[in-house]
């Protein structure tokens, strides 16, 4: 819905003082042609504007966000948002709501009467009912306009966020008051996360990532500018190891670092995720507008966007090590080396090292016996939920539901290879097998509860039994396992994203296991399910729960970590 421009509103809608005469020019105003205003002295406070703007969601009406009544789904648009130059309040003038007008009327009128539009950059005084020159009255308006325009440019480019992270992290949590007792560093505390407006899908995923120990550990290494990365290309490249210096993280990655580190800090107050969420929206506009979204899609966009940023970061470091060659200046040998180091370097980013595995698809033609294989990377493994009338659905049943052999290998289905011979269609039977050829330290399993039935989308609400300890060996290729007969590859459940409700009205929550990090010297294969405590989180609500409640949850995403 396109909203009206604030300066196109009728004067009667802007203020009740419709017949007030123009005020005389201020004595200290410039000679520029245009109305000057005597209210500037009381109604402009640049310090308060800066403080408010830097701590608020940019380009979003503060009251619409609070009331969750936003109509325009694009939070990056500046249409119809004006800033009060007294306090920095961002208000809209959409028909029937007019939060900007209500803000002016709610406070002392002459103190909150001047605004600047973030779409037209024009100044308006509600008291004078006139557009103002932005270069009048002690340069106050000009300075305010200059700040807002620079802020807008920096916010659009993402650089403002980096600056803000370095200067102040108070947007996420208030500093602890008084004396803070020592915190057990082996446990990551659980904190609630504020809902920005239908952002439970985001909060539930972030709770699980916050309890991913390997992610927290690697962030400590790579979060700073100047981190040294040692790249060791394969032997066949005949290249020596190369140590590169990485630049500062890109905006989304920096936001992720700060958020996770703040989640680890002591304190019980919920965190505000708006900086991280807004950075993600810059990469993936589909999440703008505070509408209901899907947690699995959020997870993919978040991780893929960070992988892209970290890939760019590594490539910049490699080019710098070669004195920043260009296509014109680099000879063929340098191009070959940069490409080889780059290919290996991108595999060393923390998303790749923690979450990315590899599937091998093998297709055998039953007519000629020809076998072809295709490898593909995965961040999670999606499992369809069978709707057959069985007594219950087990996790293993989903993995092996169409197994056509006597083993527990992950065989998905039998497919047809269609050939066209002399205008006649000939069908050739083929067998397709999917096995895991590379296991990541953390495996995320996605239970496909949402699917399309004809022209409609629907949700499968059936319960699925899932194990606390999962042996992945039966679903791996021989090359991946490289294990003796009967040996297991064990993963332990530590997090769940649950979806309750229907397609139209639903809510995402999380279950996470608070546990000490693993140590290679420890024995984890005894009493594994008894270690740690389970916590349920619904946005800002946090409570301990028994293991039985976890196992009865309507799981949507399951997070498993490899047992060392």
Coordinates of C-alpha atoms in Angstrom, one line a residue:
X1 CA 0.0 0.0 0.0
X2 CA 1.5 3.3 -1.0
X3 CA 1.3 5.9 1.7
X4 CA 0.8 9.6 1.4
X5 CA 3.6 12.1 1.6
X6 CA 3.5 14.0 4.9
X7 CA 3.6 17.3 3.0
X8 CA 0.7 16.4 0.9
X9 CA -1.6 16.2 3.9
X10 CA -4.2 18.9 4.4
X11 CA -3.2 21.6 6.8
X12 CA -6.2 20.7 9.0
X13 CA -4.8 17.2 9.4
X14 CA -1.4 18.4 10.4
X15 CA -2.5 20.7 13.2
X16 CA -5.5 22.5 14.7
X17 CA -3.7 25.9 14.5
X18 CA -4.7 26.6 10.9
X19 CA -5.1 30.3 11.0
X20 CA -1.9 31.3 12.9
X21 CA 0.0 34.1 11.1
X22 CA 3.5 33.6 10.0
X23 CA 6.2 34.3 12.6
X24 CA 8.8 37.0 12.0
X25 CA 12.2 36.0 10.8
X26 CA 14.6 35.1 13.5
X27 CA 17.4 37.7 13.9
X28 CA 20.2 35.1 13.6
X29 CA 18.8 33.4 10.5
X30 CA 20.5 33.4 7.1
X31 CA 19.5 35.6 4.2
X32 CA 18.4 32.5 2.2
X33 CA 14.9 32.9 0.7
X34 CA 12.4 30.7 2.6
X35 CA 10.4 30.8 5.8
X36 CA 12.4 31.0 9.0
X37 CA 10.9 29.9 12.3
X38 CA 11.1 31.1 15.9
X39 CA 10.5 27.6 17.2
X40 CA 13.8 26.2 16.1
X41 CA 15.5 27.3 19.4
X42 CA 13.2 25.1 21.4
X43 CA 12.4 22.4 18.9
X44 CA 15.8 21.3 17.7
X45 CA 18.2 19.2 19.9
X46 CA 20.8 17.5 17.7
X47 CA 22.4 15.6 20.6
X48 CA 19.1 13.9 21.5
X49 CA 18.3 13.2 17.8
X50 CA 21.7 11.5 17.4
X51 CA 21.2 9.4 20.5
X52 CA 17.7 8.3 19.5
X53 CA 18.4 7.6 15.9
X54 CA 21.5 5.5 16.6
X55 CA 19.6 3.3 19.0
X56 CA 16.4 2.9 17.0
X57 CA 15.4 0.8 13.9
X58 CA 16.2 3.1 11.0
X59 CA 13.4 4.1 8.6
X60 CA 10.7 2.6 10.7
X61 CA 7.9 4.4 12.6
X62 CA 8.6 3.8 16.3
X63 CA 4.9 3.5 17.2
X64 CA 4.0 1.3 14.3
X65 CA 6.8 -1.0 15.4
X66 CA 5.7 -1.0 19.0
X67 CA 2.0 -1.6 18.0
X68 CA 2.9 -4.1 15.2
X69 CA 0.6 -2.2 12.8
X70 CA 3.0 -1.7 10.0
X71 CA 1.4 -1.7 6.5
X72 CA 4.4 -1.1 4.3
X73 CA 6.4 -4.4 4.3
X74 CA 9.7 -2.8 3.2
X75 CA 11.5 -1.6 6.3
X76 CA 14.2 0.0 4.2
X77 CA 11.9 2.5 2.5
X78 CA 12.0 6.0 3.8
X79 CA 8.5 7.0 2.5
X80 CA 6.3 8.8 5.0
X81 CA 8.8 8.6 7.9
X82 CA 9.7 11.9 9.5
X83 CA 12.1 12.6 12.4
X84 CA 11.2 14.9 15.3
X85 CA 14.2 17.2 15.7
X86 CA 13.6 17.6 19.4
X87 CA 13.9 13.9 20.4
X88 CA 14.6 11.9 17.3
X89 CA 11.3 10.1 17.3
X90 CA 10.6 8.5 13.9
X91 CA 6.9 8.7 13.0
X92 CA 4.7 8.0 10.0
X93 CA 1.9 10.0 8.5
X94 CA -0.1 7.2 6.9
X95 CA -3.8 7.8 6.6
X96 CA -5.7 7.0 9.8
X97 CA -2.7 6.6 12.0
X98 CA -0.5 9.7 11.7
X99 CA 1.9 8.9 14.5
X100 CA 4.0 11.9 13.6
X101 CA 1.1 14.2 14.2
X102 CA 0.1 12.4 17.4
X103 CA 3.6 12.7 18.7
X104 CA 3.5 16.4 18.2
X105 CA 0.2 16.8 19.9
X106 CA 1.1 14.5 22.8
X107 CA 4.1 16.6 23.9
X108 CA 4.5 20.3 24.5
X109 CA 3.6 21.5 20.9
X110 CA 6.3 24.2 20.6
X111 CA 9.0 21.7 21.7
X112 CA 8.2 18.9 19.3
X113 CA 6.9 20.7 16.3
X114 CA 9.7 20.5 13.7
X115 CA 10.4 17.4 11.6
X116 CA 12.5 16.4 8.6
X117 CA 11.2 13.9 6.0
X118 CA 13.5 11.0 5.3
X119 CA 12.2 10.7 1.7
X120 CA 12.2 14.4 0.6
X121 CA 14.6 15.8 3.2
X122 CA 12.3 18.7 3.7
X123 CA 11.7 20.4 7.1
X124 CA 8.2 21.1 8.4
X125 CA 6.9 23.1 11.4
X126 CA 3.5 21.9 12.7
X127 CA 3.1 25.2 14.6
X128 CA 3.8 27.4 11.6
X129 CA 2.1 25.0 9.1
X130 CA 4.9 25.7 6.7
X131 CA 7.9 24.2 5.0
X132 CA 11.1 25.6 6.4
X133 CA 14.4 26.5 5.0
X134 CA 17.0 24.0 6.3
X135 CA 19.6 26.7 6.4
X136 CA 18.0 29.1 8.8
X137 CA 18.3 29.8 12.6
X138 CA 21.8 29.2 14.0
X139 CA 22.5 26.5 11.4
X140 CA 20.5 24.0 13.7
X141 CA 18.4 22.7 10.9
X142 CA 21.3 22.4 8.5
X143 CA 23.3 20.4 11.0
X144 CA 20.4 18.1 11.7
X145 CA 19.8 17.6 8.0
X146 CA 23.5 16.9 7.4
X147 CA 23.5 14.2 10.2
X148 CA 20.4 12.5 9.0
X149 CA 21.6 12.3 5.4
X150 CA 25.0 11.0 6.4
X151 CA 23.4 8.4 8.7
X152 CA 21.1 7.3 5.9
X153 CA 24.0 6.8 3.5
X154 CA 26.0 4.9 6.1
X155 CA 23.1 2.7 7.1
X156 CA 22.4 1.8 3.4
X157 CA 26.0 0.8 2.9
X158 CA 26.3 -1.1 6.1
X159 CA 29.3 0.8 7.3
X160 CA 27.4 2.5 10.0
X161 CA 26.8 -0.8 11.7
X162 CA 30.5 -1.5 11.9
X163 CA 31.2 1.8 13.4
X164 CA 28.5 1.4 15.9
X165 CA 29.7 -2.0 17.0
X166 CA 33.1 -0.6 17.7
X167 CA 31.8 2.3 19.7
X168 CA 28.9 0.9 21.7
X169 CA 27.2 -2.5 22.2
X170 CA 24.5 -1.2 24.6
X171 CA 21.7 -1.8 22.0
X172 CA 21.9 -5.5 22.8
X173 CA 22.0 -5.4 26.6
X174 CA 22.4 -3.0 29.5
X175 CA 25.6 -3.2 31.5
X176 CA 25.2 -5.2 34.7
X177 CA 24.5 -3.0 37.7
X178 CA 26.5 -3.4 40.8
X179 CA 29.0 -6.2 41.6
X180 CA 28.8 -9.1 39.2
X181 CA 29.7 -12.5 40.5
X182 CA 31.9 -14.9 38.6
X183 CA 30.2 -16.9 35.9
X184 CA 30.9 -20.5 35.1
X185 CA 32.8 -20.0 31.8
X186 CA 32.0 -23.6 30.7
X187 CA 28.3 -22.9 30.4
X188 CA 26.7 -20.5 27.9
X189 CA 23.8 -18.8 29.7
X190 CA 20.3 -18.7 28.2
X191 CA 18.7 -15.3 27.7
X192 CA 15.4 -14.3 26.2
X193 CA 15.4 -12.4 22.9
X194 CA 12.9 -9.5 22.2
X195 CA 10.3 -10.1 19.5
X196 CA 10.5 -7.2 17.0
X197 CA 7.2 -8.1 15.5
X198 CA 6.6 -11.7 14.3
X199 CA 10.3 -12.4 14.5
X200 CA 9.9 -15.6 16.7
X201 CA 11.2 -17.6 13.7
X202 CA 14.5 -15.7 13.9
X203 CA 14.7 -15.8 17.7
X204 CA 14.3 -19.6 17.9
X205 CA 17.2 -20.2 15.4
X206 CA 19.4 -17.7 17.2
X207 CA 18.9 -19.5 20.6
X208 CA 20.2 -22.7 19.0
X209 CA 23.2 -21.0 17.4
X210 CA 24.0 -19.4 20.7
X211 CA 24.4 -22.9 22.3
X212 CA 26.6 -24.1 19.5
X213 CA 29.9 -24.3 21.3
X214 CA 32.2 -24.7 18.3
X215 CA 30.6 -21.6 16.8
X216 CA 31.4 -19.5 19.9
X217 CA 34.9 -20.8 20.0
X218 CA 35.7 -20.1 16.4
X219 CA 34.2 -16.6 16.6
X220 CA 36.7 -15.8 19.3
X221 CA 39.5 -16.5 16.8
X222 CA 38.3 -14.8 13.7
X223 CA 36.2 -11.8 14.9
X224 CA 39.0 -9.3 14.9
X225 CA 40.8 -7.5 12.1
X226 CA 44.3 -8.8 11.5
X227 CA 43.5 -12.5 12.2
X228 CA 46.2 -14.7 10.6
X229 CA 44.8 -17.5 8.4
X230 CA 47.2 -20.2 7.2
X231 CA 46.1 -21.8 3.9
X232 CA 47.5 -25.1 2.9
X233 CA 46.6 -26.1 -0.7
X234 CA 46.5 -29.7 -1.7
X235 CA 49.8 -31.4 -2.6
X236 CA 49.0 -31.7 -6.3
X237 CA 49.0 -27.9 -6.6
X238 CA 52.8 -27.8 -5.7
X239 CA 52.1 -24.6 -3.6
X240 CA 53.6 -23.8 -0.2
X241 CA 51.3 -22.9 2.7
X242 CA 50.4 -19.2 2.7
X243 CA 49.6 -17.1 5.7
X244 CA 47.2 -14.2 5.0
X245 CA 46.0 -11.3 7.2
X246 CA 42.2 -10.9 7.2
X247 CA 40.5 -7.5 7.1
X248 CA 37.6 -6.5 9.4
X249 CA 34.5 -8.7 9.2
X250 CA 31.7 -7.6 6.9
X251 CA 28.5 -6.0 8.4
X252 CA 26.3 -9.1 8.9
X253 CA 29.2 -11.2 10.1
X254 CA 30.2 -8.5 12.6
X255 CA 26.6 -8.3 13.8
X256 CA 26.5 -12.0 14.3
X257 CA 29.8 -12.0 16.3
X258 CA 28.5 -9.2 18.6
X259 CA 25.1 -10.9 19.1
X260 CA 26.6 -14.2 20.1
X261 CA 29.2 -12.7 22.4
X262 CA 26.5 -10.7 24.1
X263 CA 24.4 -13.8 24.6
X264 CA 27.4 -15.3 26.4
X265 CA 27.8 -12.4 28.8
X266 CA 26.3 -12.5 32.3
X267 CA 23.0 -10.9 32.9
X268 CA 19.4 -12.0 32.7
X269 CA 17.8 -9.2 30.7
X270 CA 16.5 -10.1 27.2
X271 CA 18.6 -9.0 24.2
X272 CA 17.4 -6.8 21.4
X273 CA 18.3 -8.4 18.1
X274 CA 17.3 -5.5 15.9
X275 CA 20.9 -4.7 14.7
X276 CA 21.6 -8.2 13.6
X277 CA 18.1 -8.7 12.1
X278 CA 18.3 -5.5 10.1
X279 CA 21.6 -6.4 8.7
X280 CA 20.2 -9.8 7.6
X281 CA 17.3 -7.9 6.0
X282 CA 19.8 -5.9 3.9
X283 CA 21.0 -9.2 2.5
X284 CA 17.7 -10.9 2.3
X285 CA 14.8 -8.4 1.8
X286 CA 12.2 -11.2 2.0
X287 CA 12.4 -10.9 5.8
X288 CA 11.6 -7.2 5.8
X289 CA 8.2 -6.1 7.0
X290 CA 7.9 -8.1 10.2
X291 CA 5.7 -10.8 8.6
X292 CA 5.6 -14.5 9.7
X293 CA 8.5 -16.3 8.1
X294 CA 10.0 -19.8 8.0
X295 CA 12.9 -20.7 10.4
X296 CA 14.5 -23.1 8.0
X297 CA 14.6 -20.5 5.3
X298 CA 16.0 -17.9 7.8
X299 CA 18.8 -20.4 8.7
X300 CA 19.7 -20.9 5.1
X301 CA 19.8 -17.1 4.2
X302 CA 21.7 -16.3 7.4
X303 CA 24.4 -18.9 6.9
X304 CA 24.7 -18.4 3.1
X305 CA 25.0 -14.6 3.5
X306 CA 27.7 -15.0 6.1
X307 CA 29.6 -17.5 3.9
X308 CA 29.6 -15.0 1.1
X309 CA 30.9 -12.2 3.4
X310 CA 33.6 -14.5 4.8
X311 CA 34.6 -15.7 1.3
X312 CA 35.1 -12.0 0.3
X313 CA 37.1 -11.4 3.5
X314 CA 39.5 -14.3 2.7
X315 CA 39.9 -13.3 -1.0
X316 CA 40.8 -9.8 0.1
X317 CA 43.5 -11.2 2.4
X318 CA 44.9 -13.4 -0.4
X319 CA 45.1 -10.6 -2.9
X320 CA 46.8 -8.4 -0.4
X321 CA 49.4 -11.1 0.1
X322 CA 50.1 -10.9 -3.6
X323 CA 50.2 -7.1 -3.6
X324 CA 46.7 -6.8 -4.9
X325 CA 47.1 -8.0 -8.5
X326 CA 44.5 -7.2 -11.1
X327 CA 43.5 -8.9 -14.3
X328 CA 45.9 -6.7 -16.2
X329 CA 48.9 -6.8 -13.8
X330 CA 48.8 -10.5 -12.9
X331 CA 50.6 -13.1 -15.0
X332 CA 49.2 -16.6 -15.5
X333 CA 51.2 -18.1 -12.7
X334 CA 49.9 -15.6 -10.1
X335 CA 46.4 -16.1 -11.3
X336 CA 46.8 -19.8 -10.8
X337 CA 48.1 -19.4 -7.3
X338 CA 45.5 -16.9 -6.3
X339 CA 42.8 -19.2 -7.6
X340 CA 44.2 -22.3 -5.8
X341 CA 44.7 -20.4 -2.5
X342 CA 41.2 -19.0 -2.8
X343 CA 39.5 -22.3 -3.4
X344 CA 41.1 -23.8 -0.3
X345 CA 40.7 -20.6 1.7
X346 CA 36.9 -20.3 1.3
X347 CA 36.6 -23.8 2.8
X348 CA 38.2 -22.5 6.0
X349 CA 35.5 -20.1 7.0
X350 CA 33.7 -20.9 10.2
X351 CA 30.3 -21.7 8.6
X352 CA 31.9 -24.2 6.3
X353 CA 34.0 -25.8 9.1
X354 CA 31.0 -26.2 11.5
X355 CA 27.8 -26.8 9.5
X356 CA 28.5 -27.8 5.9
X357 CA 28.6 -31.4 4.9
X358 CA 28.5 -33.3 1.6
X359 CA 26.0 -35.7 0.1
X360 CA 26.8 -38.1 -2.7
X361 CA 24.0 -39.0 -5.1
X362 CA 24.6 -42.2 -6.9
X363 CA 22.4 -43.2 -9.9
X364 CA 22.7 -46.7 -11.4
X365 CA 20.9 -47.6 -14.7
X366 CA 19.4 -51.0 -14.3
X367 CA 19.5 -51.5 -18.0
X368 CA 23.2 -51.0 -18.7
X369 CA 24.6 -50.8 -15.2
X370 CA 26.1 -47.4 -15.8
X371 CA 26.8 -45.5 -12.6
X372 CA 27.0 -41.7 -12.2
X373 CA 27.7 -39.7 -9.0
X374 CA 27.0 -36.1 -8.1
X375 CA 28.3 -34.5 -5.0
X376 CA 26.5 -31.5 -3.3
X377 CA 27.0 -29.5 -0.1
X378 CA 24.4 -29.2 2.5
X379 CA 23.7 -27.1 5.6
X380 CA 20.9 -29.2 6.7
X381 CA 19.2 -32.4 5.7
X382 CA 15.5 -32.2 4.9
X383 CA 13.3 -35.2 5.8
X384 CA 9.7 -35.5 4.5
X385 CA 7.1 -36.6 7.1
X386 CA 5.2 -39.6 5.9
X387 CA 1.4 -39.3 6.3
X388 CA 0.7 -43.0 6.1
X389 CA -1.5 -44.4 8.9
X390 CA 1.3 -46.0 11.0
X391 CA 1.1 -46.2 14.7
X392 CA 3.9 -43.7 15.2
X393 CA 6.7 -42.0 13.2
X394 CA 10.2 -42.8 14.3
X395 CA 13.2 -40.8 13.2
X396 CA 14.9 -43.8 11.7
X397 CA 11.8 -44.6 9.7
X398 CA 12.0 -41.2 8.0
X399 CA 15.6 -41.8 7.1
X400 CA 15.1 -45.3 5.7
X401 CA 11.5 -45.0 4.7
X402 CA 12.1 -46.2 1.1
X403 CA 15.0 -48.5 1.7
X404 CA 15.2 -51.1 -1.0
X405 CA 18.0 -53.2 0.5
X406 CA 18.8 -55.0 3.7
X407 CA 21.0 -52.3 5.1
X408 CA 20.2 -49.0 6.9
X409 CA 21.6 -46.9 4.1
X410 CA 19.7 -43.7 3.3
X411 CA 18.0 -44.7 0.1
X412 CA 15.4 -42.3 -0.9
X413 CA 13.5 -43.6 -3.9
X414 CA 13.5 -45.4 -7.2
X415 CA 13.3 -43.0 -10.1
X416 CA 12.6 -43.4 -13.9
X417 CA 15.5 -42.0 -16.8
X418 CA 13.4 -40.9 -19.6
X419 CA 14.7 -41.3 -23.1
X420 CA 13.1 -40.4 -26.4
X421 CA 13.9 -42.8 -29.3
X422 CA 12.5 -42.2 -32.8
X423 CA 9.6 -40.2 -31.5
X424 CA 8.6 -42.9 -29.1
X425 CA 9.0 -42.6 -25.3
X426 CA 11.1 -45.3 -23.7
X427 CA 11.4 -45.6 -20.0
X428 CA 14.5 -47.0 -18.4
X429 CA 14.5 -47.9 -14.7
X430 CA 17.2 -46.5 -12.5
X431 CA 18.2 -46.7 -8.9
X432 CA 19.1 -43.6 -6.9
X433 CA 21.0 -43.6 -3.6
X434 CA 21.9 -40.7 -1.4
X435 CA 24.6 -41.1 1.2
X436 CA 26.6 -38.7 3.3
X437 CA 30.2 -38.5 2.1
X438 CA 31.4 -35.8 4.5
X439 CA 30.0 -35.2 8.0
X440 CA 30.2 -31.7 9.6
X441 CA 30.7 -31.3 13.3
X442 CA 27.1 -30.0 13.7
X443 CA 24.3 -31.7 11.8
X444 CA 20.9 -29.9 11.4
X445 CA 17.9 -32.0 10.4
X446 CA 14.8 -30.4 9.0
X447 CA 11.5 -32.2 9.3
X448 CA 9.4 -31.0 6.4
X449 CA 6.2 -30.1 8.1
X450 CA 5.1 -27.6 5.4
X451 CA 4.2 -28.8 2.0
X452 CA 2.0 -28.0 -1.0
X453 CA -1.1 -30.1 -1.5
X454 CA -2.6 -29.1 -4.9
X455 CA -3.1 -25.3 -4.9
X456 CA -2.9 -25.1 -1.1
X457 CA -0.1 -25.2 1.5
X458 CA -0.6 -27.2 4.6
X459 CA 1.2 -28.3 7.8
X460 CA 1.8 -31.8 9.0
X461 CA 1.2 -31.8 12.8
X462 CA 2.1 -35.4 13.4
X463 CA 4.6 -36.2 16.2
X464 CA 7.9 -37.7 15.1
X465 CA 10.1 -39.6 17.6
X466 CA 13.7 -38.5 17.5
X467 CA 16.7 -39.8 19.5
X468 CA 18.9 -37.9 22.0
X469 CA 21.9 -39.8 20.6
X470 CA 22.0 -40.4 16.9
X471 CA 24.3 -42.8 15.1
X472 CA 25.0 -41.4 11.6
X473 CA 27.2 -44.3 10.5
X474 CA 24.4 -46.2 8.7
X475 CA 23.8 -43.2 6.5
X476 CA 27.4 -42.6 5.5
X477 CA 29.3 -43.8 2.5
X478 CA 32.2 -46.2 3.1
X479 CA 34.8 -43.5 2.2
X480 CA 33.2 -41.1 4.7
X481 CA 33.1 -43.5 7.6
X482 CA 36.4 -45.2 7.1
X483 CA 35.5 -47.2 10.2
X484 CA 35.8 -50.8 11.3
X485 CA 32.7 -52.9 11.1
X486 CA 30.3 -52.1 13.9
X487 CA 31.9 -48.8 14.8
X488 CA 29.5 -45.8 15.3
X489 CA 29.5 -42.1 14.5
X490 CA 27.6 -40.6 17.4
X491 CA 25.9 -37.2 17.6
X492 CA 24.1 -35.7 20.6
X493 CA 21.0 -33.6 20.4
X494 CA 21.5 -30.1 21.9
X495 CA 18.8 -27.9 20.3
X496 CA 15.4 -27.9 18.8
X497 CA 13.3 -25.3 16.9
X498 CA 9.6 -26.1 17.5
X499 CA 6.6 -24.9 15.4
X500 CA 3.2 -24.9 17.1
X501 CA 0.0 -23.9 15.4
X502 CA -1.0 -23.9 11.7
X503 CA 0.2 -22.4 8.5
X504 CA -1.9 -19.3 9.1
X505 CA -1.3 -18.7 12.8
X506 CA 1.8 -20.3 14.3
X507 CA 4.7 -19.7 16.7
X508 CA 8.3 -20.7 16.8
X509 CA 10.0 -21.6 20.1
X510 CA 13.3 -23.3 21.1
X511 CA 14.6 -26.0 23.4
X512 CA 18.3 -25.8 24.1
X513 CA 20.6 -28.0 26.2
X514 CA 22.9 -26.1 28.6
X515 CA 25.9 -28.2 28.9
X516 CA 29.7 -27.9 29.4
X517 CA 31.8 -27.9 26.2
X518 CA 33.3 -31.2 25.1
X519 CA 37.0 -32.0 25.7
X520 CA 38.8 -34.6 23.6
X521 CA 40.2 -36.2 26.8
X522 CA 36.8 -36.8 28.3
X523 CA 34.7 -40.0 27.8
X524 CA 31.3 -39.0 26.4
X525 CA 30.0 -42.4 25.4
X526 CA 28.6 -43.2 28.9
X527 CA 25.4 -41.7 30.3
X528 CA 25.4 -39.2 27.4
X529 CA 21.8 -38.3 27.6
X530 CA 22.0 -37.3 31.3
X531 CA 24.5 -34.5 30.8
X532 CA 23.2 -30.9 30.9
X533 CA 19.8 -29.3 31.5
X534 CA 17.1 -28.5 29.0
X535 CA 15.7 -25.0 28.7
X536 CA 12.6 -23.8 26.9
X537 CA 12.6 -20.3 25.3
X538 CA 9.7 -18.5 23.8
X539 CA 11.0 -15.0 22.8
X540 CA 11.7 -13.5 26.3
X541 CA 10.2 -16.4 28.3
X542 CA 12.9 -18.7 29.6
X543 CA 12.2 -21.8 31.8
X544 CA 13.8 -25.1 32.8
X545 CA 11.9 -28.2 31.5
X546 CA 12.2 -31.9 31.9
X547 CA 13.7 -34.1 29.2
X548 CA 10.3 -35.8 28.6
X549 CA 8.8 -32.5 27.4
X550 CA 11.7 -32.0 25.0
X551 CA 11.1 -35.5 23.5
X552 CA 7.3 -34.7 23.1
X553 CA 7.9 -31.4 21.3
X554 CA 6.7 -30.9 17.7
X555 CA 10.2 -30.6 16.3
X556 CA 10.9 -28.6 13.1
X557 CA 14.7 -28.3 13.2
X558 CA 17.0 -30.6 15.2
X559 CA 20.6 -29.6 16.1
X560 CA 23.1 -32.4 16.8
X561 CA 26.7 -32.1 17.7
X562 CA 29.4 -34.7 17.1
X563 CA 30.6 -36.5 20.2
X564 CA 34.3 -36.4 20.4

